């Protein structure tokens, strides 16, 4: 498709849709941009800001436009399925923010449709595009760890992330630390280990976030196909004043020929100031919810602002996808199959925590959801 300027449809004009749309505006291979959002005011403002070619509140109408060659699904977490299937039906290239769905059965249905139609589809796991993780992946991929024997993953988040998700829905059954946020550190760990789990045991707690209908933390241990053990933990209930904008992540992997230790806690660039520090999540009505005067700089996963533009992994990820759909260049993006796998594994951790029993893997989506909904 190289040589032809592409038409891009962005479904969802919120925070992430806005960031990816602004990057599209400057990509020379994209010649037409259409937007859709149920919030007409939000969508029209983005249209004006980037001088997009088209806006509608009906995603069906946008995806059906003849100008469209590729689609970004950037709606709220639980609204990905239908617009994704509409794009699949038209045979369009796809960038889907994680997850494919919040129900493992729906996720399997989406994956089946994508694979049956032969769609070029990727899932948004932005941290794959950070320099430290790419460097680690190169060493792991070239065999410098040998066979993995043990691994530990620990992720800490302040409460602003889950509170941003909670405000958008009353159905919080599957808004868990693992499904919504732990999926990123799970994806990164599996990407580096290149192993598949065969079972998981887990526990969860809800002392802090119980009043909001969600868990505080989930801790689990996976057994891998080669017998390796992997501890996978996330807590997203740290105080809102915690200086990290989002993730503080540690990954340790031990192999027969080497070991990899990644400290991604963002404590290497700390700013303390009499001025209040900006917050990563600033939804309407909550702009002044907390006061923070200390900030772990570079801790916001998409990147950082300079000169009115976003710089960092989300920019790299987005431009890499635009380059991929324009010229076919290979990229480190997560596949739709990996996105589905990640959802199933995070939900399997939730099921193991709920039942207190070991969950064997792989698990059928119907069996998984029956256990979670029982």
Coordinates of N, CA, C and O in Angstrom, one line a residue, residues 140-205:
X140 N 17.3 -11.2 25.3 CA 16.5 -12.5 25.5 C 16.3 -13.2 24.2 O 16.5 -14.5 24.2
X141 N 16.0 -12.5 23.2 CA 15.7 -13.2 21.9 C 16.9 -13.8 21.3 O 16.8 -14.8 20.5
X142 N 18.1 -13.3 21.6 CA 19.3 -13.9 21.0 C 19.9 -14.9 21.9 O 21.0 -15.3 21.8
X143 N 19.1 -15.4 22.9 CA 19.5 -16.5 23.7 C 20.5 -16.2 24.9 O 21.1 -17.2 25.4
X144 N 20.6 -15.0 25.3 CA 21.6 -14.6 26.3 C 21.2 -15.0 27.7 O 22.0 -15.0 28.6
X145 N 19.9 -15.3 27.9 CA 19.5 -15.8 29.2 C 19.5 -17.3 29.3 O 19.5 -17.9 30.4
X146 N 19.5 -18.0 28.2 CA 19.4 -19.4 28.2 C 17.9 -19.8 28.4 O 17.0 -19.0 28.1
X147 N 17.7 -20.9 29.1 CA 16.3 -21.3 29.4 C 15.9 -20.7 30.7 O 16.6 -20.8 31.7
X148 N 14.8 -20.0 30.7 CA 14.3 -19.3 31.9 C 13.9 -20.4 32.9 O 13.2 -21.4 32.6
X149 N 14.3 -20.1 34.2 CA 14.0 -21.0 35.3 C 13.1 -20.4 36.3 O 12.4 -21.1 37.1
X150 N 13.2 -19.1 36.5 CA 12.4 -18.4 37.5 C 12.2 -16.9 37.1 O 13.1 -16.3 36.4
X151 N 11.1 -16.3 37.5 CA 10.9 -14.9 37.2 C 10.0 -14.3 38.2 O 9.1 -14.9 38.8
X152 N 10.2 -12.9 38.4 CA 9.3 -12.2 39.4 C 8.9 -10.9 38.7 O 9.8 -10.2 38.1
X153 N 7.6 -10.6 38.8 CA 7.1 -9.3 38.3 C 6.3 -8.6 39.4 O 5.4 -9.2 40.0
X154 N 6.6 -7.3 39.6 CA 5.9 -6.6 40.6 C 5.5 -5.2 40.1 O 6.4 -4.5 39.6
X155 N 4.2 -4.9 40.1 CA 3.8 -3.6 39.6 C 3.0 -2.8 40.7 O 2.2 -3.4 41.4
X156 N 3.4 -1.6 40.9 CA 2.7 -0.7 41.9 C 2.1 0.5 41.1 O 2.7 1.1 40.2
X157 N 0.8 0.9 41.5 CA 0.2 2.0 40.9 C -0.5 2.8 42.0 O -1.0 2.2 42.9
X158 N -0.6 4.1 41.8 CA -1.5 4.9 42.7 C -3.0 4.7 42.3 O -3.3 4.2 41.2
X159 N -3.9 5.2 43.1 CA -5.3 4.9 42.9 C -5.9 5.7 41.7 O -7.1 5.5 41.3
X160 N -5.2 6.7 41.2 CA -5.8 7.5 40.1 C -6.2 6.7 38.9 O -7.2 7.0 38.2
X161 N -5.3 5.7 38.5 CA -5.7 4.9 37.4 C -7.0 4.1 37.5 O -7.9 4.3 36.7
X162 N -7.1 3.3 38.6 CA -8.4 2.6 38.7 C -9.6 3.5 38.9 O -10.7 3.3 38.4
X163 N -9.4 4.7 39.6 CA -10.5 5.6 39.8 C -11.0 6.2 38.5 O -12.2 6.5 38.3
X164 N -10.1 6.3 37.5 CA -10.4 6.8 36.2 C -11.3 5.8 35.5 O -12.2 6.2 34.8
X165 N -11.0 4.6 35.6 CA -11.8 3.5 35.0 C -13.2 3.4 35.7 O -14.2 3.3 35.0
X166 N -13.2 3.4 37.0 CA -14.4 3.2 37.8 C -15.5 4.3 37.5 O -16.7 4.0 37.4
X167 N -15.0 5.5 37.2 CA -16.0 6.6 37.0 C -16.9 6.4 35.8 O -17.9 7.0 35.7
X168 N -16.4 5.5 34.9 CA -17.1 5.4 33.6 C -18.2 4.3 33.5 O -18.9 4.2 32.5
X169 N -18.2 3.5 34.6 CA -19.2 2.4 34.5 C -19.6 1.9 35.9 O -18.8 2.0 36.9
X170 N -20.8 1.4 36.0 CA -21.2 0.8 37.3 C -21.0 -0.8 37.2 O -21.1 -1.4 38.3
X171 N -20.7 -1.3 36.1 CA -20.5 -2.8 35.9 C -19.0 -3.0 36.2 O -18.2 -2.9 35.2
X172 N -18.6 -3.4 37.4 CA -17.2 -3.4 37.7 C -16.7 -4.9 38.0 O -15.7 -5.1 38.6
X173 N -17.5 -5.8 37.5 CA -17.2 -7.2 37.8 C -15.8 -7.6 37.3 O -15.1 -8.4 37.9
X174 N -15.4 -7.1 36.1 CA -14.2 -7.5 35.5 C -13.2 -6.3 35.5 O -12.2 -6.4 34.8
X175 N -13.5 -5.2 36.3 CA -12.5 -4.2 36.4 C -11.6 -4.5 37.6 O -11.7 -4.0 38.7
X176 N -10.7 -5.4 37.3 CA -9.7 -5.9 38.4 C -8.3 -5.4 38.1 O -8.0 -5.0 37.0
X177 N -7.5 -5.3 39.1 CA -6.1 -4.9 38.9 C -5.4 -5.6 37.8 O -4.7 -5.0 37.0
X178 N -5.6 -6.9 37.6 CA -5.0 -7.7 36.6 C -5.5 -7.4 35.2 O -4.8 -7.1 34.3
X179 N -6.8 -7.4 35.1 CA -7.5 -7.3 33.7 C -7.2 -5.9 33.2 O -6.9 -5.7 32.0
X180 N -7.3 -4.8 34.0 CA -7.2 -3.5 33.5 C -5.7 -3.0 33.4 O -5.4 -2.4 32.4
X181 N -4.9 -3.3 34.4 CA -3.6 -2.8 34.4 C -2.5 -3.8 34.5 O -1.4 -3.6 33.8
X182 N -2.6 -4.8 35.3 CA -1.6 -5.9 35.3 C -1.3 -6.5 34.0 O -0.2 -7.1 33.8
X183 N -2.2 -6.4 33.1 CA -2.0 -7.0 31.7 C -0.8 -6.5 31.1 O -0.1 -7.2 30.3
X184 N -0.4 -5.2 31.3 CA 0.8 -4.6 30.7 C 2.0 -5.3 31.2 O 2.9 -5.6 30.4
X185 N 2.2 -5.5 32.5 CA 3.4 -6.1 33.0 C 3.4 -7.6 32.7 O 4.4 -8.2 32.5
X186 N 2.2 -8.2 32.7 CA 2.1 -9.6 32.3 C 2.6 -9.8 30.8 O 3.4 -10.7 30.5
X187 N 2.1 -8.9 29.9 CA 2.5 -9.0 28.5 C 4.0 -8.8 28.4 O 4.7 -9.5 27.7
X188 N 4.6 -7.8 29.1 CA 6.0 -7.6 29.0 C 6.8 -8.8 29.5 O 7.8 -9.2 28.9
X189 N 6.4 -9.4 30.6 CA 7.1 -10.5 31.2 C 7.1 -11.7 30.2 O 8.1 -12.3 30.0
X190 N 5.9 -12.0 29.7 CA 5.8 -13.1 28.7 C 6.5 -12.8 27.4 O 7.1 -13.8 26.8
X191 N 6.6 -11.6 27.0 CA 7.3 -11.2 25.8 C 8.8 -11.5 26.0 O 9.5 -12.0 25.1
X192 N 9.3 -11.2 27.2 CA 10.7 -11.4 27.4 C 11.0 -12.9 27.7 O 12.1 -13.4 27.3
X193 N 10.1 -13.6 28.4 CA 10.4 -15.0 28.7 C 10.1 -16.0 27.5 O 10.8 -17.0 27.4
X194 N 9.2 -15.6 26.6 CA 8.8 -16.5 25.5 C 8.5 -17.9 26.0 O 8.9 -18.9 25.4
X195 N 7.7 -18.0 27.1 CA 7.2 -19.2 27.6 C 5.7 -19.1 27.9 O 5.2 -18.0 28.1
X196 N 5.0 -20.3 27.9 CA 3.6 -20.3 28.1 C 3.3 -20.9 29.5 O 3.9 -21.9 29.9
X197 N 2.4 -20.3 30.3 CA 2.0 -20.9 31.6 C 1.1 -22.1 31.4 O 0.4 -22.2 30.5
X198 N 1.2 -23.0 32.4 CA 0.4 -24.2 32.4 C -0.5 -24.3 33.6 O -1.5 -25.1 33.6
X199 N -0.3 -23.4 34.6 CA -1.2 -23.3 35.7 C -0.9 -22.1 36.5 O 0.2 -21.4 36.4
X200 N -1.9 -21.7 37.4 CA -1.7 -20.5 38.2 C -2.5 -20.6 39.5 O -3.6 -21.2 39.5
X201 N -1.9 -20.2 40.6 CA -2.6 -20.0 41.9 C -2.5 -18.5 42.2 O -1.5 -17.8 41.8
X202 N -3.5 -18.0 42.9 CA -3.5 -16.5 43.2 C -4.3 -16.2 44.4 O -5.2 -17.0 44.9
X203 N -4.1 -15.0 44.9 CA -4.9 -14.4 46.0 C -5.1 -13.0 45.7 O -4.2 -12.3 45.1
X204 N -6.2 -12.4 46.2 CA -6.5 -11.0 46.0 C -7.0 -10.4 47.3 O -7.6 -11.1 48.2
X205 N -6.8 -9.0 47.5 CA -7.3 -8.3 48.6 C -8.0 -7.1 48.3 O -7.8 -6.5 47.2

